[in-house]
Amino acid sequence: MNTLSKTAYRLVMASVAIIAVPFISGAKGGKFDVDEASPLKPSFTAFKDTTPEGMVWQKVDALSDEFNHQWDDAKWKRSNWNYSDTPVNMVDTNSGVKNGYLWIKASLDASADERWFKTSRVHSKAKIKFPMYTETRLKVAHIPAYNTFWLNNGDANDRDEIDIIEINAKPACGENDEYPWQMNSQYFIVKEGETERNKGPWSTKLLSDGNTRKGVAWNEDYHVFGAWWKDEHTVQFYLNGEPAGKVVSRQPFTLEQELIWDLWTQDSPWVCGLPEKEELLDDSRNTMKVDWVRTWKLVAE
């Protein structure tokens, strides 16, 4: 979101305390631009409002941030555990808030033989459980790596995990030609070492003809990614204001989860990395920028 748009957002939010701001749908003249959706509700309500009758969306401030100022220690934390079988090294210095964005950068550690891909991971301090909706507006790093936005309770052996996006905008393995448009979404339920998993991928190519982001590659623009965690089994994913794949679990989701962003890579067919080391020296494309995150709970009127 540019400076003018963020200023307008602040004015709208300030006015809420004085008068009720009318909701204006972004769907006009057969076109839908997710950036025109009201910030006061989940963006999908501007496209097609499927909020259950008698229920309303209540903002969760602890899990929302416009990133207009500095890093908020009350809301966010970093974690530096590393995935196995990767060149990734998570460090605090490769993420922060600046110029209205949360940023996560992949940089080269030329002194390291194994962990040369320096990057970062950001978690929310607060946790949340269904029924809820969260969405984030971001632009991916344009390197062979996964840009992610996901929910997890942090325990690898006993966890509920909802991966809203795992996006590689520049696949390098030659096996996933659709990755520049493909939104990889999935869930894991791990109990006593047993893993249940299913996925529901989507694509900007599958958006409605009137959606201004239809067919737009990840690196070409900012996109809005969301998930409506409806109940103990159901997650509906969203892309730029539209439903975008759905998963229904066999076991129930039982755990509260944190919001997480990270940027990482692996030499595997499903991640479709690795980047060339020289790509990590290009600051014009080695950084994921998160414009905002907004989260709501679904409550009775």
Coordinates of C-alpha atoms in Angstrom, one line a residue:
M1 CA 0.0 0.0 0.0
N2 CA 1.4 3.4 -1.0
T3 CA 1.8 6.3 1.4
L4 CA -1.4 7.9 0.2
S5 CA -3.4 4.8 0.7
K6 CA -2.0 4.2 4.2
T7 CA -2.9 7.8 5.1
A8 CA -6.4 7.2 3.8
Y9 CA -6.7 4.0 5.9
R10 CA -5.6 5.9 9.1
L11 CA -8.2 8.6 8.4
V12 CA -10.9 5.9 7.9
M13 CA -9.9 4.1 11.1
A14 CA -9.9 7.4 13.1
S15 CA -13.4 8.2 11.9
V16 CA -14.8 4.9 13.1
A17 CA -14.6 6.3 16.7
I18 CA -16.9 9.2 15.6
I19 CA -19.3 7.9 13.0
A20 CA -20.1 4.6 11.3
V21 CA -18.2 4.4 8.1
P22 CA -20.3 3.0 5.3
F23 CA -18.9 -0.1 3.6
I24 CA -18.1 0.4 0.0
S25 CA -17.6 -2.7 -2.1
G26 CA -14.6 -2.8 -4.5
A27 CA -16.7 -4.7 -7.0
K28 CA -17.8 -2.0 -9.5
G29 CA -18.6 -2.2 -13.1
G30 CA -17.8 -5.9 -13.3
K31 CA -14.3 -5.3 -11.9
F32 CA -12.9 -6.2 -8.5
D33 CA -9.8 -4.7 -7.1
V34 CA -9.0 -6.2 -3.7
D35 CA -7.0 -3.0 -2.8
E36 CA -10.3 -1.1 -2.8
A37 CA -12.0 -3.3 -0.3
S38 CA -12.8 -1.8 3.1
P39 CA -10.2 -2.3 5.7
L40 CA -12.9 -2.6 8.3
K41 CA -13.9 -6.2 7.3
P42 CA -12.3 -9.2 5.7
S43 CA -11.7 -8.3 2.0
F44 CA -13.8 -11.2 0.7
T45 CA -16.9 -9.5 2.1
A46 CA -16.4 -6.9 -0.6
F47 CA -16.5 -9.6 -3.3
K48 CA -19.2 -11.9 -1.9
D49 CA -20.2 -11.5 1.7
T50 CA -20.8 -15.0 3.0
T51 CA -20.7 -14.0 6.7
P52 CA -23.2 -16.2 8.5
E53 CA -26.5 -14.5 9.5
G54 CA -26.4 -13.2 13.0
M55 CA -22.6 -13.1 13.2
V56 CA -20.1 -10.3 12.8
W57 CA -16.4 -9.9 12.3
Q58 CA -14.6 -8.5 15.4
K59 CA -11.1 -7.2 14.9
V60 CA -8.3 -8.9 16.8
D61 CA -5.8 -6.1 17.4
A62 CA -3.1 -8.4 18.8
L63 CA -3.0 -10.2 15.5
S64 CA -3.3 -7.1 13.2
D65 CA -0.7 -4.5 12.2
E66 CA -0.4 -2.0 9.4
F67 CA 3.4 -1.8 10.0
N68 CA 3.2 2.0 9.7
H69 CA 5.7 2.7 12.5
Q70 CA 8.3 0.6 14.2
W71 CA 8.6 -3.1 15.1
D72 CA 6.0 -3.8 17.8
D73 CA 7.5 -6.0 20.5
A74 CA 4.1 -6.5 22.1
K75 CA 2.8 -8.3 19.0
W76 CA 5.8 -9.9 17.2
K77 CA 8.7 -12.1 17.9
R78 CA 11.4 -13.9 15.9
S79 CA 12.4 -17.6 16.1
N80 CA 15.7 -18.9 14.8
W81 CA 15.2 -22.7 14.6
N82 CA 16.3 -24.1 11.2
Y83 CA 14.8 -26.7 8.9
S84 CA 17.0 -29.7 8.3
D85 CA 18.6 -30.5 4.9
T86 CA 18.6 -26.8 3.8
P87 CA 21.2 -24.1 3.5
V88 CA 18.9 -21.8 5.6
N89 CA 20.1 -19.9 8.7
M90 CA 17.4 -17.9 10.5
V91 CA 18.7 -14.7 12.2
D92 CA 17.1 -11.7 13.9
T93 CA 18.8 -9.2 11.7
N94 CA 17.1 -10.3 8.5
S95 CA 13.7 -9.0 9.4
G96 CA 12.2 -5.8 10.7
V97 CA 9.7 -3.0 10.0
K98 CA 10.6 0.0 7.9
N99 CA 8.8 2.4 5.5
G100 CA 5.4 1.0 6.2
Y101 CA 6.3 -2.7 5.7
L102 CA 7.4 -5.8 7.6
W103 CA 10.3 -7.2 5.6
I104 CA 12.1 -10.5 5.6
K105 CA 15.3 -10.6 3.6
A106 CA 17.4 -13.5 2.2
S107 CA 21.1 -12.6 2.1
L108 CA 24.3 -14.4 1.4
D109 CA 26.7 -15.5 4.1
A110 CA 29.7 -16.1 2.0
S111 CA 31.7 -17.4 4.9
A112 CA 29.4 -20.4 5.5
D113 CA 29.7 -23.6 3.5
E114 CA 26.4 -25.1 4.6
R115 CA 24.1 -22.4 6.1
W116 CA 24.7 -19.7 3.5
F117 CA 21.1 -18.6 3.0
K118 CA 20.6 -16.0 5.8
T119 CA 16.9 -15.2 6.4
S120 CA 14.4 -14.8 9.2
R121 CA 11.0 -15.9 10.6
V122 CA 8.4 -13.7 12.4
H123 CA 5.7 -15.0 14.7
S124 CA 2.8 -13.4 16.5
K125 CA 3.0 -13.5 20.3
A126 CA -0.8 -14.0 20.5
K127 CA -2.5 -17.2 19.5
I128 CA -6.0 -17.7 18.0
K129 CA -8.5 -20.5 17.3
F130 CA -11.5 -20.9 15.1
P131 CA -13.9 -19.4 14.1
M132 CA -11.5 -16.7 12.7
Y133 CA -10.3 -15.1 9.6
T134 CA -6.8 -13.7 8.9
E135 CA -5.3 -12.1 5.8
T136 CA -2.1 -10.4 4.7
R137 CA -1.1 -8.2 1.8
L138 CA 2.4 -8.9 0.6
K139 CA 4.8 -9.0 -2.3
V140 CA 7.1 -12.0 -2.6
A141 CA 10.9 -12.1 -2.9
H142 CA 11.6 -13.0 -6.5
I143 CA 14.1 -15.8 -5.9
P144 CA 13.8 -19.6 -5.8
A145 CA 12.5 -19.8 -2.3
Y146 CA 9.3 -20.3 -0.4
N147 CA 7.6 -17.1 0.8
T148 CA 5.2 -18.2 3.5
F149 CA 2.2 -17.1 5.7
W150 CA 1.0 -19.8 8.0
L151 CA -0.4 -20.8 11.4
N152 CA 1.3 -23.2 13.8
N153 CA 1.4 -23.9 17.5
G154 CA 5.1 -24.5 17.4
D155 CA 5.4 -28.1 18.4
A156 CA 6.7 -30.4 15.6
N157 CA 5.4 -33.6 17.2
D158 CA 2.0 -32.5 18.5
R159 CA 0.7 -29.7 16.3
D160 CA -2.1 -28.3 14.2
E161 CA -0.7 -26.3 11.2
I162 CA -2.4 -24.4 8.5
D163 CA -0.2 -23.2 5.6
I164 CA -2.1 -20.4 3.9
I165 CA 0.7 -19.9 1.4
E166 CA 4.0 -21.5 0.4
I167 CA 4.9 -19.5 -2.8
N168 CA 8.0 -19.8 -5.0
A169 CA 7.7 -17.1 -7.6
K170 CA 10.9 -18.1 -9.4
P171 CA 11.1 -21.9 -9.5
A172 CA 14.6 -23.2 -10.4
C173 CA 14.1 -27.0 -10.5
G174 CA 12.3 -27.1 -13.9
E175 CA 9.4 -29.3 -12.5
N176 CA 6.8 -26.7 -11.4
D177 CA 6.1 -24.3 -14.3
E178 CA 2.9 -23.0 -12.6
Y179 CA 4.6 -21.9 -9.4
P180 CA 4.8 -18.2 -10.5
W181 CA 1.0 -18.2 -10.2
Q182 CA 0.3 -21.1 -7.9
M183 CA -0.8 -20.6 -4.3
N184 CA 0.2 -23.7 -2.3
S185 CA -2.0 -24.2 0.7
Q186 CA -2.3 -27.1 3.0
Y187 CA -2.7 -28.4 6.6
F188 CA -1.0 -30.8 9.0
I189 CA -2.4 -32.4 12.1
V190 CA 0.3 -34.3 13.9
K191 CA -0.6 -36.4 17.0
E192 CA 1.8 -38.9 18.7
G193 CA 4.0 -39.0 15.6
E194 CA 1.2 -39.7 13.2
T195 CA 0.7 -37.1 10.4
E196 CA -2.5 -36.2 8.6
R197 CA -2.1 -33.8 5.7
N198 CA -4.1 -32.5 2.7
K199 CA -3.7 -29.6 0.3
G200 CA -5.8 -27.2 -1.7
P201 CA -3.6 -25.3 -4.2
W202 CA -5.0 -22.4 -6.3
S203 CA -3.8 -19.9 -8.8
T204 CA -4.2 -16.3 -9.9
K205 CA -5.2 -17.8 -13.3
L206 CA -8.3 -19.2 -11.6
L207 CA -9.6 -15.9 -10.3
S208 CA -12.8 -14.4 -11.8
D209 CA -12.4 -12.5 -15.1
G210 CA -13.3 -9.3 -13.4
N211 CA -10.6 -9.6 -10.7
T212 CA -7.8 -7.2 -11.5
R213 CA -5.2 -9.7 -10.2
K214 CA -6.4 -12.5 -12.5
G215 CA -3.3 -14.1 -14.1
V216 CA -0.9 -11.7 -12.4
A217 CA 2.3 -13.4 -11.3
W218 CA 3.4 -13.2 -7.7
N219 CA 6.4 -10.9 -8.3
E220 CA 4.4 -8.5 -10.5
D221 CA 2.3 -7.0 -7.7
Y222 CA 1.1 -7.2 -4.1
H223 CA -1.5 -9.9 -3.4
V224 CA -3.8 -10.5 -0.5
F225 CA -3.8 -14.0 1.0
G226 CA -6.3 -15.1 3.6
A227 CA -7.8 -18.1 5.5
W228 CA -11.2 -18.5 7.1
W229 CA -10.7 -21.2 9.8
K230 CA -14.4 -22.0 10.1
D231 CA -14.5 -24.9 12.6
E232 CA -12.6 -27.8 13.9
H233 CA -12.3 -29.4 10.5
T234 CA -12.7 -26.7 7.8
V235 CA -10.4 -24.1 6.4
Q236 CA -11.4 -21.9 3.4
F237 CA -8.5 -20.2 1.7
Y238 CA -8.8 -16.8 -0.1
L239 CA -6.8 -15.0 -2.8
N240 CA -7.3 -11.4 -3.6
G241 CA -10.8 -11.4 -2.1
E242 CA -12.0 -14.7 -3.7
P243 CA -12.4 -18.2 -2.3
A244 CA -9.2 -20.1 -3.4
G245 CA -9.2 -23.8 -2.4
K246 CA -10.5 -25.5 0.7
V247 CA -9.4 -28.3 3.0
V248 CA -11.5 -30.5 5.4
S249 CA -9.6 -32.5 8.0
R250 CA -10.4 -36.0 9.2
Q251 CA -9.1 -35.3 12.8
P252 CA -10.2 -32.1 14.6
F253 CA -8.1 -29.1 14.9
T254 CA -7.7 -28.6 18.7
L255 CA -4.9 -26.1 19.3
E256 CA -4.6 -22.3 19.2
Q257 CA -2.1 -21.1 16.7
E258 CA 0.3 -18.3 16.0
L259 CA 0.6 -16.3 12.8
I260 CA 4.0 -16.8 11.0
W261 CA 5.9 -15.5 8.0
D262 CA 9.2 -16.8 6.8
L263 CA 11.4 -17.0 3.7
W264 CA 13.4 -20.2 3.1
T265 CA 14.6 -22.6 0.5
Q266 CA 15.5 -26.3 -0.1
D267 CA 16.9 -28.4 -2.9
S268 CA 13.8 -30.4 -3.4
P269 CA 11.2 -30.9 -6.2
W270 CA 8.4 -29.5 -4.0
V271 CA 10.1 -26.3 -2.9
C272 CA 11.8 -26.1 -6.3
G273 CA 15.0 -24.2 -5.2
L274 CA 17.9 -23.5 -4.8
P275 CA 18.7 -19.9 -5.8
E276 CA 22.1 -19.0 -7.2
K277 CA 24.1 -17.4 -4.4
E278 CA 24.5 -14.2 -6.6
E279 CA 20.7 -13.8 -6.5
L280 CA 20.9 -13.1 -2.7
L281 CA 23.0 -10.0 -3.4
D282 CA 20.2 -8.3 -5.4
D283 CA 18.2 -6.2 -3.0
S284 CA 15.6 -5.5 -5.6
R285 CA 14.3 -9.0 -5.4
N286 CA 15.6 -10.8 -2.3
T287 CA 13.1 -9.4 0.2
M288 CA 9.5 -10.3 1.0
K289 CA 7.5 -7.2 2.0
V290 CA 4.4 -7.5 4.1
D291 CA 2.2 -4.4 3.8
W292 CA -0.3 -5.4 6.5
V293 CA -2.0 -8.2 8.4
R294 CA -5.6 -8.1 9.7
T295 CA -7.3 -10.7 11.8
W296 CA -10.9 -11.1 13.0
K297 CA -12.9 -13.4 15.2
L298 CA -16.4 -14.4 14.2
V299 CA -18.8 -13.5 17.0
A300 CA -22.6 -13.3 17.6
E301 CA -24.2 -9.9 16.9

